[in-house]
mmCIF file of C-alpha atoms in Angstrom:
data_model
loop_
_atom_site.group_PDB
_atom_site.id
_atom_site.type_symbol
_atom_site.label_atom_id
_atom_site.label_comp_id
_atom_site.label_asym_id
_atom_site.label_seq_id
_atom_site.Cartn_x
_atom_site.Cartn_y
_atom_site.Cartn_z
ATOM 1 C CA MET A 12 -27.787 -28.320 60.702
ATOM 2 C CA ALA A 13 -26.559 -25.327 58.823
ATOM 3 C CA GLU A 14 -25.807 -25.737 55.168
ATOM 4 C CA PRO A 15 -22.141 -25.464 54.262
ATOM 5 C CA PRO A 16 -21.252 -22.079 52.765
ATOM 6 C CA ARG A 17 -21.611 -22.072 49.048
ATOM 7 C CA GLY A 18 -19.065 -20.597 46.673
ATOM 8 C CA ARG A 19 -19.675 -16.965 46.013
ATOM 9 C CA ALA A 20 -21.693 -16.561 42.888
ATOM 10 C CA ARG A 21 -19.938 -14.443 40.299
ATOM 11 C CA ARG A 22 -21.940 -11.311 39.946
ATOM 12 C CA ARG A 23 -22.250 -9.779 36.556
ATOM 13 C CA ASP A 24 -20.927 -6.250 36.557
ATOM 14 C CA PRO A 25 -23.997 -4.176 35.757
ATOM 15 C CA GLU A 26 -21.941 -1.134 34.739
ATOM 16 C CA ALA A 27 -21.369 -2.320 31.179
ATOM 17 C CA ALA A 28 -25.063 -3.110 30.706
ATOM 18 C CA ARG A 29 -26.130 0.221 32.170
ATOM 19 C CA THR A 30 -23.638 2.021 29.979
ATOM 20 C CA ILE A 31 -24.791 0.405 26.764
ATOM 21 C CA ARG A 32 -28.377 1.081 27.838
ATOM 22 C CA ASP A 33 -27.489 4.721 28.445
ATOM 23 C CA VAL A 34 -26.047 4.912 24.930
ATOM 24 C CA ALA A 35 -29.223 3.357 23.536
ATOM 25 C CA ASP A 36 -31.424 5.806 25.453
ATOM 26 C CA ARG A 37 -29.338 8.789 24.356
ATOM 27 C CA ALA A 38 -29.406 7.699 20.699
ATOM 28 C CA GLY A 39 -33.048 6.626 20.743
ATOM 29 C CA VAL A 40 -32.326 3.078 19.607
ATOM 30 C CA SER A 41 -32.322 -0.403 21.105
ATOM 31 C CA THR A 42 -29.389 -1.900 23.002
ATOM 32 C CA ALA A 43 -29.149 -4.479 20.206
ATOM 33 C CA THR A 44 -28.546 -1.694 17.700
ATOM 34 C CA VAL A 45 -25.818 -0.209 19.900
ATOM 35 C CA SER A 46 -24.212 -3.651 20.104
ATOM 36 C CA ARG A 47 -24.281 -3.949 16.323
ATOM 37 C CA VAL A 48 -22.555 -0.597 15.926
ATOM 38 C CA VAL A 49 -19.927 -1.463 18.542
ATOM 39 C CA ASN A 50 -19.173 -4.922 17.169
ATOM 40 C CA GLY A 51 -19.461 -4.022 13.499
ATOM 41 C CA ASN A 52 -21.008 -7.428 12.811
ATOM 42 C CA TYR A 53 -24.300 -6.326 11.255
ATOM 43 C CA PRO A 54 -25.225 -3.616 8.736
ATOM 44 C CA VAL A 55 -26.613 -0.447 10.336
ATOM 45 C CA ALA A 56 -27.962 2.619 8.522
ATOM 46 C CA ALA A 57 -25.415 5.420 8.307
ATOM 47 C CA SER A 58 -27.690 7.888 10.140
ATOM 48 C CA THR A 59 -28.297 5.395 12.940
ATOM 49 C CA ARG A 60 -24.594 4.609 13.247
ATOM 50 C CA ALA A 61 -23.824 8.338 13.435
ATOM 51 C CA ALA A 62 -26.410 8.830 16.213
ATOM 52 C CA VAL A 63 -25.019 5.914 18.232
ATOM 53 C CA GLU A 64 -21.411 7.045 17.805
ATOM 54 C CA ARG A 65 -22.373 10.583 18.844
ATOM 55 C CA ALA A 66 -24.072 9.229 21.981
ATOM 56 C CA MET A 67 -21.002 7.118 22.761
ATOM 57 C CA ARG A 68 -18.775 10.178 22.538
ATOM 58 C CA GLU A 69 -21.091 12.287 24.684
ATOM 59 C CA LEU A 70 -21.240 9.610 27.384
ATOM 60 C CA GLY A 71 -17.564 8.716 27.216
ATOM 61 C CA TYR A 72 -18.417 5.123 26.361
ATOM 62 C CA VAL A 73 -15.432 3.036 25.229
ATOM 63 C CA ALA A 74 -16.101 -0.455 23.876
ATOM 64 C CA ASN A 75 -13.963 -3.328 25.125
ATOM 65 C CA ALA A 76 -12.124 -4.572 22.030
ATOM 66 C CA HIS A 77 -10.820 -7.660 23.848
ATOM 67 C CA ALA A 78 -14.343 -8.676 24.810
ATOM 68 C CA ARG A 79 -15.479 -8.253 21.225
ATOM 69 C CA ALA A 80 -12.666 -10.517 20.048
ATOM 70 C CA LEU A 81 -13.627 -13.167 22.594
ATOM 71 C CA ALA A 82 -17.186 -12.949 21.330
ATOM 72 C CA GLY A 83 -15.936 -13.925 17.896
ATOM 73 C CA SER A 84 -16.022 -10.607 16.088
ATOM 74 C CA THR A 85 -13.124 -8.664 14.648
ATOM 75 C CA THR A 86 -11.731 -5.656 16.485
ATOM 76 C CA ARG A 87 -12.325 -2.731 14.101
ATOM 77 C CA VAL A 88 -8.610 -2.509 13.445
ATOM 78 C CA VAL A 89 -6.957 -2.178 10.040
ATOM 79 C CA GLY A 90 -3.294 -3.172 9.910
ATOM 80 C CA ILE A 91 -0.981 -1.891 7.189
ATOM 81 C CA VAL A 92 2.435 -3.462 6.660
ATOM 82 C CA VAL A 93 4.953 -1.363 4.715
ATOM 83 C CA ASN A 94 8.609 -1.665 3.802
ATOM 84 C CA GLU A 95 9.763 1.686 5.196
ATOM 85 C CA ILE A 96 7.431 4.276 6.671
ATOM 86 C CA VAL A 97 9.807 7.202 5.995
ATOM 87 C CA ASP A 98 9.743 6.449 2.251
ATOM 88 C CA PRO A 99 7.164 8.864 0.773
ATOM 89 C CA PHE A 100 5.718 6.133 -1.474
ATOM 90 C CA PHE A 101 4.668 4.132 1.583
ATOM 91 C CA ALA A 102 3.898 7.181 3.723
ATOM 92 C CA TYR A 103 1.285 8.514 1.297
ATOM 93 C CA ILE A 104 -0.375 5.123 0.928
ATOM 94 C CA ALA A 105 -0.431 4.822 4.736
ATOM 95 C CA ARG A 106 -2.073 8.249 4.946
ATOM 96 C CA GLY A 107 -4.806 7.066 2.595
ATOM 97 C CA VAL A 108 -5.298 3.905 4.671
ATOM 98 C CA GLN A 109 -5.570 5.882 7.898
ATOM 99 C CA SER A 110 -7.982 8.385 6.364
ATOM 100 C CA GLU A 111 -10.363 5.683 5.134
ATOM 101 C CA ALA A 112 -10.019 3.575 8.289
ATOM 102 C CA THR A 113 -10.858 6.572 10.469
ATOM 103 C CA ALA A 114 -13.858 7.431 8.301
ATOM 104 C CA SER A 115 -15.207 3.915 8.864
ATOM 105 C CA GLY A 116 -14.668 4.065 12.630
ATOM 106 C CA ARG A 117 -11.581 1.862 12.673
ATOM 107 C CA LEU A 118 -8.136 2.136 14.195
ATOM 108 C CA CYS A 119 -5.148 2.023 11.834
ATOM 109 C CA LEU A 120 -1.976 0.209 12.933
ATOM 110 C CA VAL A 121 1.144 0.807 10.811
ATOM 111 C CA CYS A 122 3.931 -1.799 10.827
ATOM 112 C CA SER A 123 7.293 -1.177 9.107
ATOM 113 C CA THR A 124 9.370 -4.197 8.069
ATOM 114 C CA GLN A 125 12.563 -2.311 7.088
ATOM 115 C CA GLY A 126 12.689 -4.639 4.083
ATOM 116 C CA ASP A 127 12.729 -7.827 6.193
ATOM 117 C CA GLU A 128 10.510 -10.500 4.614
ATOM 118 C CA ALA A 129 10.386 -12.485 7.876
ATOM 119 C CA ALA A 130 9.248 -9.361 9.743
ATOM 120 C CA GLU A 131 6.368 -8.972 7.295
ATOM 121 C CA LEU A 132 5.121 -12.459 8.163
ATOM 122 C CA ARG A 133 5.507 -11.794 11.899
ATOM 123 C CA PHE A 134 3.400 -8.657 11.598
ATOM 124 C CA VAL A 135 0.725 -10.557 9.663
ATOM 125 C CA ASP A 136 0.630 -13.169 12.431
ATOM 126 C CA LEU A 137 0.335 -10.497 15.136
ATOM 127 C CA LEU A 138 -2.525 -8.817 13.279
ATOM 128 C CA LEU A 139 -4.146 -12.225 12.841
ATOM 129 C CA GLU A 140 -3.967 -12.704 16.624
ATOM 130 C CA GLN A 141 -5.510 -9.252 17.086
ATOM 131 C CA ARG A 142 -8.404 -10.262 14.803
ATOM 132 C CA ALA A 143 -7.890 -7.190 12.618
ATOM 133 C CA ASP A 144 -10.681 -6.478 10.147
ATOM 134 C CA ALA A 145 -8.134 -6.228 7.339
ATOM 135 C CA VAL A 146 -4.406 -6.712 6.864
ATOM 136 C CA ILE A 147 -2.942 -4.633 4.030
ATOM 137 C CA LEU A 148 0.459 -5.545 2.580
ATOM 138 C CA VAL A 149 1.900 -2.600 0.655
ATOM 139 C CA GLY A 150 4.463 -2.461 -2.139
ATOM 140 C CA GLY A 151 6.164 -4.921 -4.423
ATOM 141 C CA ALA A 152 6.378 -8.586 -3.483
ATOM 142 C CA VAL A 153 9.367 -10.896 -3.711
ATOM 143 C CA GLU A 154 8.756 -13.102 -6.752
ATOM 144 C CA ASP A 155 9.307 -16.413 -4.994
ATOM 145 C CA GLN A 156 6.884 -19.356 -5.013
ATOM 146 C CA ASP A 157 7.569 -20.306 -1.387
ATOM 147 C CA TYR A 158 6.791 -16.741 -0.334
ATOM 148 C CA PHE A 159 3.557 -16.709 -2.347
ATOM 149 C CA ALA A 160 2.524 -20.046 -0.806
ATOM 150 C CA THR A 161 3.144 -18.714 2.707
ATOM 151 C CA ILE A 162 1.160 -15.524 2.074
ATOM 152 C CA GLY A 163 -1.625 -17.642 0.579
ATOM 153 C CA GLN A 164 -1.809 -19.668 3.795
ATOM 154 C CA ARG A 165 -2.057 -16.490 5.865
ATOM 155 C CA ALA A 166 -4.841 -15.226 3.590
ATOM 156 C CA LYS A 167 -6.859 -18.376 4.268
ATOM 157 C CA GLN A 168 -6.311 -18.091 8.023
ATOM 158 C CA LEU A 169 -7.465 -14.477 7.973
ATOM 159 C CA ALA A 170 -10.547 -15.381 5.942
ATOM 160 C CA LYS A 171 -11.520 -18.107 8.411
ATOM 161 C CA ASN A 172 -11.355 -15.500 11.192
ATOM 162 C CA GLY A 173 -13.629 -13.133 9.291
ATOM 163 C CA SER A 174 -10.725 -10.888 8.300
ATOM 164 C CA SER A 175 -9.330 -9.977 4.888
ATOM 165 C CA LEU A 176 -5.903 -9.849 3.279
ATOM 166 C CA VAL A 177 -5.396 -6.982 0.842
ATOM 167 C CA LEU A 178 -2.387 -6.734 -1.461
ATOM 168 C CA CYS A 179 -1.798 -3.063 -2.225
ATOM 169 C CA GLY A 180 0.545 -2.025 -5.010
ATOM 170 C CA ARG A 181 1.372 -5.599 -5.864
ATOM 171 C CA PRO A 182 -0.188 -8.321 -8.057
ATOM 172 C CA GLY A 183 -2.854 -10.726 -6.807
ATOM 173 C CA LEU A 184 -2.161 -14.281 -5.698
ATOM 174 C CA GLU A 185 -3.052 -17.495 -7.498
ATOM 175 C CA SER A 186 -6.635 -18.548 -8.136
ATOM 176 C CA GLY A 187 -8.419 -19.889 -5.077
ATOM 177 C CA VAL A 188 -6.644 -17.670 -2.540
ATOM 178 C CA PRO A 189 -9.057 -15.365 -0.650
ATOM 179 C CA ALA A 190 -7.240 -12.064 -1.039
ATOM 180 C CA TYR A 191 -8.086 -8.710 -2.542
ATOM 181 C CA ALA A 192 -5.575 -6.889 -4.735
ATOM 182 C CA VAL A 193 -5.547 -3.119 -5.228
ATOM 183 C CA ASP A 194 -2.836 -2.344 -7.756
ATOM 184 C CA TYR A 195 -1.894 0.379 -10.223
ATOM 185 C CA ASP A 196 -0.839 0.195 -13.862
ATOM 186 C CA ASN A 197 2.853 -0.181 -13.154
ATOM 187 C CA THR A 198 3.757 -1.554 -16.571
ATOM 188 C CA GLY A 199 1.596 0.951 -18.444
ATOM 189 C CA GLY A 200 3.126 3.874 -16.573
ATOM 190 C CA ALA A 201 6.657 2.695 -17.339
ATOM 191 C CA ALA A 202 5.808 2.218 -21.010
ATOM 192 C CA ALA A 203 4.251 5.689 -21.214
ATOM 193 C CA ILE A 204 7.190 7.538 -19.633
ATOM 194 C CA THR A 205 9.666 5.600 -21.788
ATOM 195 C CA ASP A 206 7.668 6.456 -24.898
ATOM 196 C CA HIS A 207 7.776 10.104 -23.852
ATOM 197 C CA LEU A 208 11.586 9.938 -23.968
ATOM 198 C CA LEU A 209 11.590 8.021 -27.246
ATOM 199 C CA SER A 210 9.195 10.539 -28.798
ATOM 200 C CA VAL A 211 11.701 13.391 -28.389
ATOM 201 C CA GLY A 212 14.558 11.364 -29.868
ATOM 202 C CA HIS A 213 16.171 9.468 -26.983
ATOM 203 C CA THR A 214 17.031 5.871 -27.859
ATOM 204 C CA LYS A 215 19.962 5.382 -25.462
ATOM 205 C CA ILE A 216 18.075 5.392 -22.162
ATOM 206 C CA LEU A 217 19.643 4.223 -18.906
ATOM 207 C CA TYR A 218 17.137 2.424 -16.664
ATOM 208 C CA LEU A 219 18.070 2.733 -12.973
ATOM 209 C CA GLY A 220 16.631 1.117 -9.879
ATOM 210 C CA GLY A 221 14.654 -1.519 -8.057
ATOM 211 C CA PRO A 222 15.599 -4.889 -6.538
ATOM 212 C CA THR A 223 15.766 -7.551 -9.243
ATOM 213 C CA MET A 224 13.348 -10.029 -7.609
ATOM 214 C CA LEU A 225 10.679 -7.446 -6.736
ATOM 215 C CA SER A 226 7.380 -7.454 -8.638
ATOM 216 C CA THR A 227 7.528 -3.648 -8.952
ATOM 217 C CA THR A 228 10.876 -3.848 -10.733
ATOM 218 C CA THR A 229 9.693 -6.612 -13.045
ATOM 219 C CA ALA A 230 6.618 -4.601 -14.054
ATOM 220 C CA ARG A 231 8.527 -1.370 -14.702
ATOM 221 C CA VAL A 232 11.299 -3.012 -16.700
ATOM 222 C CA ARG A 233 8.613 -4.819 -18.710
ATOM 223 C CA GLY A 234 6.942 -1.512 -19.574
ATOM 224 C CA PHE A 235 10.308 0.033 -20.424
ATOM 225 C CA ARG A 236 11.019 -2.744 -22.921
ATOM 226 C CA GLN A 237 7.480 -2.718 -24.307
ATOM 227 C CA ALA A 238 7.872 0.931 -25.309
ATOM 228 C CA TYR A 239 10.964 0.081 -27.354
ATOM 229 C CA ALA A 240 9.231 -2.900 -28.946
ATOM 230 C CA ALA A 241 6.193 -0.797 -29.857
ATOM 231 C CA ARG A 242 8.458 1.486 -31.894
ATOM 232 C CA LYS A 243 10.428 -1.477 -33.280
ATOM 233 C CA LEU A 244 13.605 -0.244 -31.622
ATOM 234 C CA GLU A 245 16.391 -2.268 -30.037
ATOM 235 C CA HIS A 246 17.591 -1.558 -26.524
ATOM 236 C CA ASP A 247 21.021 -2.294 -25.096
ATOM 237 C CA PRO A 248 20.535 -4.642 -22.086
ATOM 238 C CA ALA A 249 23.702 -3.188 -20.530
ATOM 239 C CA LEU A 250 21.730 0.014 -19.952
ATOM 240 C CA VAL A 251 19.382 -1.704 -17.470
ATOM 241 C CA ARG A 252 20.766 -1.499 -13.924
ATOM 242 C CA THR A 253 18.649 -2.857 -11.064
ATOM 243 C CA GLY A 254 19.437 -3.143 -7.383
ATOM 244 C CA ALA A 255 17.734 -0.644 -5.055
ATOM 245 C CA PHE A 256 15.318 2.280 -4.785
ATOM 246 C CA GLY A 257 17.398 4.746 -2.735
ATOM 247 C CA ARG A 258 18.931 8.150 -3.432
ATOM 248 C CA GLN A 259 22.470 6.940 -2.691
ATOM 249 C CA TRP A 260 22.030 4.015 -5.060
ATOM 250 C CA GLY A 261 20.853 6.359 -7.819
ATOM 251 C CA TYR A 262 23.848 8.601 -7.226
ATOM 252 C CA ASP A 263 26.386 5.745 -7.209
ATOM 253 C CA GLN A 264 24.970 3.986 -10.255
ATOM 254 C CA THR A 265 24.788 7.169 -12.312
ATOM 255 C CA LEU A 266 28.477 7.814 -11.675
ATOM 256 C CA ARG A 267 29.323 4.209 -12.560
ATOM 257 C CA ALA A 268 27.307 4.396 -15.764
ATOM 258 C CA LEU A 269 29.055 7.610 -16.769
ATOM 259 C CA ASP A 270 32.445 5.999 -16.129
ATOM 260 C CA GLU A 271 31.787 2.538 -17.553
ATOM 261 C CA GLY A 272 29.314 3.117 -20.377
ATOM 262 C CA PRO A 273 27.547 2.374 -22.603
ATOM 263 C CA GLU A 274 26.761 5.956 -23.578
ATOM 264 C CA PHE A 275 23.279 7.255 -22.754
ATOM 265 C CA THR A 276 21.362 10.485 -23.319
ATOM 266 C CA ALA A 277 18.531 9.992 -20.813
ATOM 267 C CA ILE A 278 17.862 8.287 -17.481
ATOM 268 C CA PHE A 279 14.640 6.545 -16.499
ATOM 269 C CA ALA A 280 14.915 6.380 -12.699
ATOM 270 C CA ALA A 281 12.676 3.690 -11.208
ATOM 271 C CA ASN A 282 11.376 6.171 -8.649
ATOM 272 C CA ASP A 283 11.726 9.862 -7.854
ATOM 273 C CA ILE A 284 14.183 9.215 -5.015
ATOM 274 C CA VAL A 285 16.576 7.413 -7.378
ATOM 275 C CA ALA A 286 16.144 10.349 -9.772
ATOM 276 C CA ALA A 287 17.220 12.755 -7.018
ATOM 277 C CA GLY A 288 20.447 10.775 -6.618
ATOM 278 C CA ALA A 289 20.995 10.869 -10.375
ATOM 279 C CA TYR A 290 20.545 14.672 -10.373
ATOM 280 C CA THR A 291 23.340 15.055 -7.814
ATOM 281 C CA ALA A 292 25.710 12.782 -9.726
ATOM 282 C CA LEU A 293 25.115 14.539 -13.047
ATOM 283 C CA ARG A 294 25.701 17.964 -11.517
ATOM 284 C CA GLU A 295 28.933 16.791 -9.893
ATOM 285 C CA ARG A 296 30.161 15.857 -13.360
ATOM 286 C CA GLY A 297 29.224 19.253 -14.752
ATOM 287 C CA LEU A 298 26.299 17.923 -16.804
ATOM 288 C CA SER A 299 23.104 19.911 -17.174
ATOM 289 C CA ILE A 300 19.528 18.599 -16.962
ATOM 290 C CA PRO A 301 17.988 18.395 -19.506
ATOM 291 C CA GLY A 302 20.590 20.046 -21.772
ATOM 292 C CA ASP A 303 23.074 17.177 -21.560
ATOM 293 C CA ILE A 304 21.021 14.383 -19.980
ATOM 294 C CA SER A 305 17.253 14.111 -19.634
ATOM 295 C CA VAL A 306 15.883 12.463 -16.478
ATOM 296 C CA VAL A 307 12.459 11.013 -15.649
ATOM 297 C CA GLY A 308 11.163 9.323 -12.511
ATOM 298 C CA TYR A 309 8.212 7.383 -11.151
ATOM 299 C CA ASP A 310 5.626 7.900 -8.332
ATOM 300 C CA ASP A 311 5.344 11.742 -8.281
ATOM 301 C CA VAL A 312 6.195 12.215 -4.613
ATOM 302 C CA PRO A 313 6.984 15.758 -3.334
ATOM 303 C CA VAL A 314 10.687 15.625 -4.225
ATOM 304 C CA ALA A 315 9.680 15.584 -7.913
ATOM 305 C CA VAL A 316 8.599 19.240 -7.800
ATOM 306 C CA GLU A 317 11.375 20.246 -5.389
ATOM 307 C CA LEU A 318 14.142 19.184 -7.786
ATOM 308 C CA GLN A 319 15.553 21.798 -10.164
ATOM 309 C CA PRO A 320 14.489 21.467 -12.888
ATOM 310 C CA ALA A 321 11.181 19.937 -11.783
ATOM 311 C CA LEU A 322 11.072 16.244 -12.622
ATOM 312 C CA THR A 323 8.939 14.681 -15.344
ATOM 313 C CA THR A 324 7.539 11.541 -13.766
ATOM 314 C CA VAL A 325 4.693 9.022 -13.539
ATOM 315 C CA ARG A 326 1.977 9.927 -11.057
ATOM 316 C CA VAL A 327 0.747 7.010 -8.953
ATOM 317 C CA PRO A 328 -2.490 7.724 -7.009
ATOM 318 C CA LEU A 329 -0.863 6.759 -3.711
ATOM 319 C CA GLU A 330 -3.453 7.995 -1.217
ATOM 320 C CA GLU A 331 -6.310 6.606 -3.298
ATOM 321 C CA LEU A 332 -4.527 3.237 -3.348
ATOM 322 C CA GLY A 333 -4.604 3.272 0.458
ATOM 323 C CA ARG A 334 -8.249 4.297 0.630
ATOM 324 C CA ALA A 335 -9.272 1.690 -1.940
ATOM 325 C CA ALA A 336 -7.375 -0.998 -0.023
ATOM 326 C CA VAL A 337 -9.374 -0.274 3.135
ATOM 327 C CA ARG A 338 -12.678 -0.228 1.254
ATOM 328 C CA ALA A 339 -11.850 -3.601 -0.274
ATOM 329 C CA GLY A 340 -10.691 -5.102 3.004
ATOM 330 C CA VAL A 341 -13.725 -4.141 5.070
ATOM 331 C CA SER A 342 -16.322 -4.719 2.341
ATOM 332 C CA GLY A 343 -16.881 -8.294 3.519
ATOM 333 C CA GLN A 344 -17.700 -7.377 7.134
ATOM 334 C CA GLU A 345 -21.240 -8.735 6.917
ATOM 335 C CA PRO A 346 -22.931 -11.335 9.128
ATOM 336 C CA ASN A 347 -22.706 -14.887 7.816
ATOM 337 C CA ALA A 348 -20.551 -13.740 4.915
ATOM 338 C CA ASP A 349 -18.636 -16.395 3.022
ATOM 339 C CA PRO A 350 -14.983 -15.675 3.910
ATOM 340 C CA PHE A 351 -13.863 -17.055 0.554
ATOM 341 C CA ALA A 352 -16.342 -15.101 -1.571
ATOM 342 C CA HIS A 353 -13.823 -12.409 -2.538
ATOM 343 C CA GLN A 354 -11.343 -14.642 -4.330
ATOM 344 C CA GLN A 355 -9.337 -12.840 -7.008
ATOM 345 C CA GLN A 356 -11.060 -9.479 -6.731
ATOM 346 C CA VAL A 357 -8.553 -7.104 -8.321
ATOM 347 C CA THR A 358 -8.822 -3.330 -8.625
ATOM 348 C CA THR A 359 -6.320 -1.550 -10.883
ATOM 349 C CA LEU A 360 -5.898 2.222 -10.716
ATOM 350 C CA GLY A 361 -4.465 4.215 -13.590
ATOM 351 C CA THR A 362 -1.179 6.113 -13.786
ATOM 352 C CA VAL A 363 -0.387 9.252 -15.768
ATOM 353 C CA VAL A 364 2.763 10.934 -17.066
ATOM 354 C CA VAL A 365 3.286 14.381 -15.527
ATOM 355 C CA VAL A 366 5.422 16.468 -17.895
ATOM 356 C CA ARG A 367 7.634 19.058 -16.215
ATOM 357 C CA ASP A 368 11.066 20.434 -17.123
ATOM 358 C CA SER A 369 13.586 17.579 -17.016
ATOM 359 C CA VAL A 370 13.266 16.303 -20.605
ATOM 360 C CA ALA A 371 14.586 17.792 -23.850
ATOM 361 C CA PRO A 372 15.796 16.323 -27.156
ATOM 362 C CA PRO A 373 19.211 14.609 -26.940
ATOM 363 C CA GLY A 374 22.045 17.034 -26.308
ATOM 364 C CA ARG A 375 25.739 16.723 -27.010
ATOM 365 C CA ARG A 376 28.301 15.814 -24.397
#
């Protein structure tokens, strides 16, 4: 009696094995070494990695990222979540992230929240599902305990998956949360630029810009006030106006301040874009810069040198922030690494005042 037909055995597609073997033969290494380079789950000498990657390019070999994820490794993807990609502050950080990610053989995915806190969390969850090597959150954070708790939970989920959360341009989280922080001396920069104005005789300085609950705003206003305190000077709280970071906001608030008072002889714009709005408003009122009103900014994005006169501002190393964030985020991609070993690792980059042509001693209006 004939045996009943058996189910067709699933045949393993030999193409993938042959391909990885071809890569190994071309590079002069073992298939295990090729696998390590592809999966990124074991340290490989730089020269060996370069030889394998060259062989992969020559043979047209493309690794299956989905298969790697199913095998339990991350996908050699770095995700960066920004507020607004057309804002030069975020754009230059994103460029640094992409540059460093590419250099390490990773794909960079850029997600723009348009200022929506809920969208930020959705992007983090999507990148978590994609098993990204690192998720980088860029820019100031909302100073809210519920928000911090939620981000802390996401950091722990990422760590358990072998991924990393990196906070870039914002403070670190509470002790015990597995997240890197790559920040810059926000407060120190604000204090230094304010002291520059004070040193030439300005004591009535209008501070303009930044949402009230944002960590960036808190840090810059703190530095602004510290500079006054260091010189034992009083500052009129009515001259601090917070609310947004845009050009239109800077324009509108400068006009309001001119109309409503108190009197001021200089403007500290919370970023260079706000300063550009202030320039327009002052010129509309027939006021010269710096003859009547001095103006300073923050960030040193391209508009700072395009303005006439060129803007004195605080230089933030934006591209280096992005590169450092990637280096921090992928530094733990080692086999059997403790996902919680990088708790509270904080890197702080310096800022510097760039003196141009927008500041002079107080004039008369």
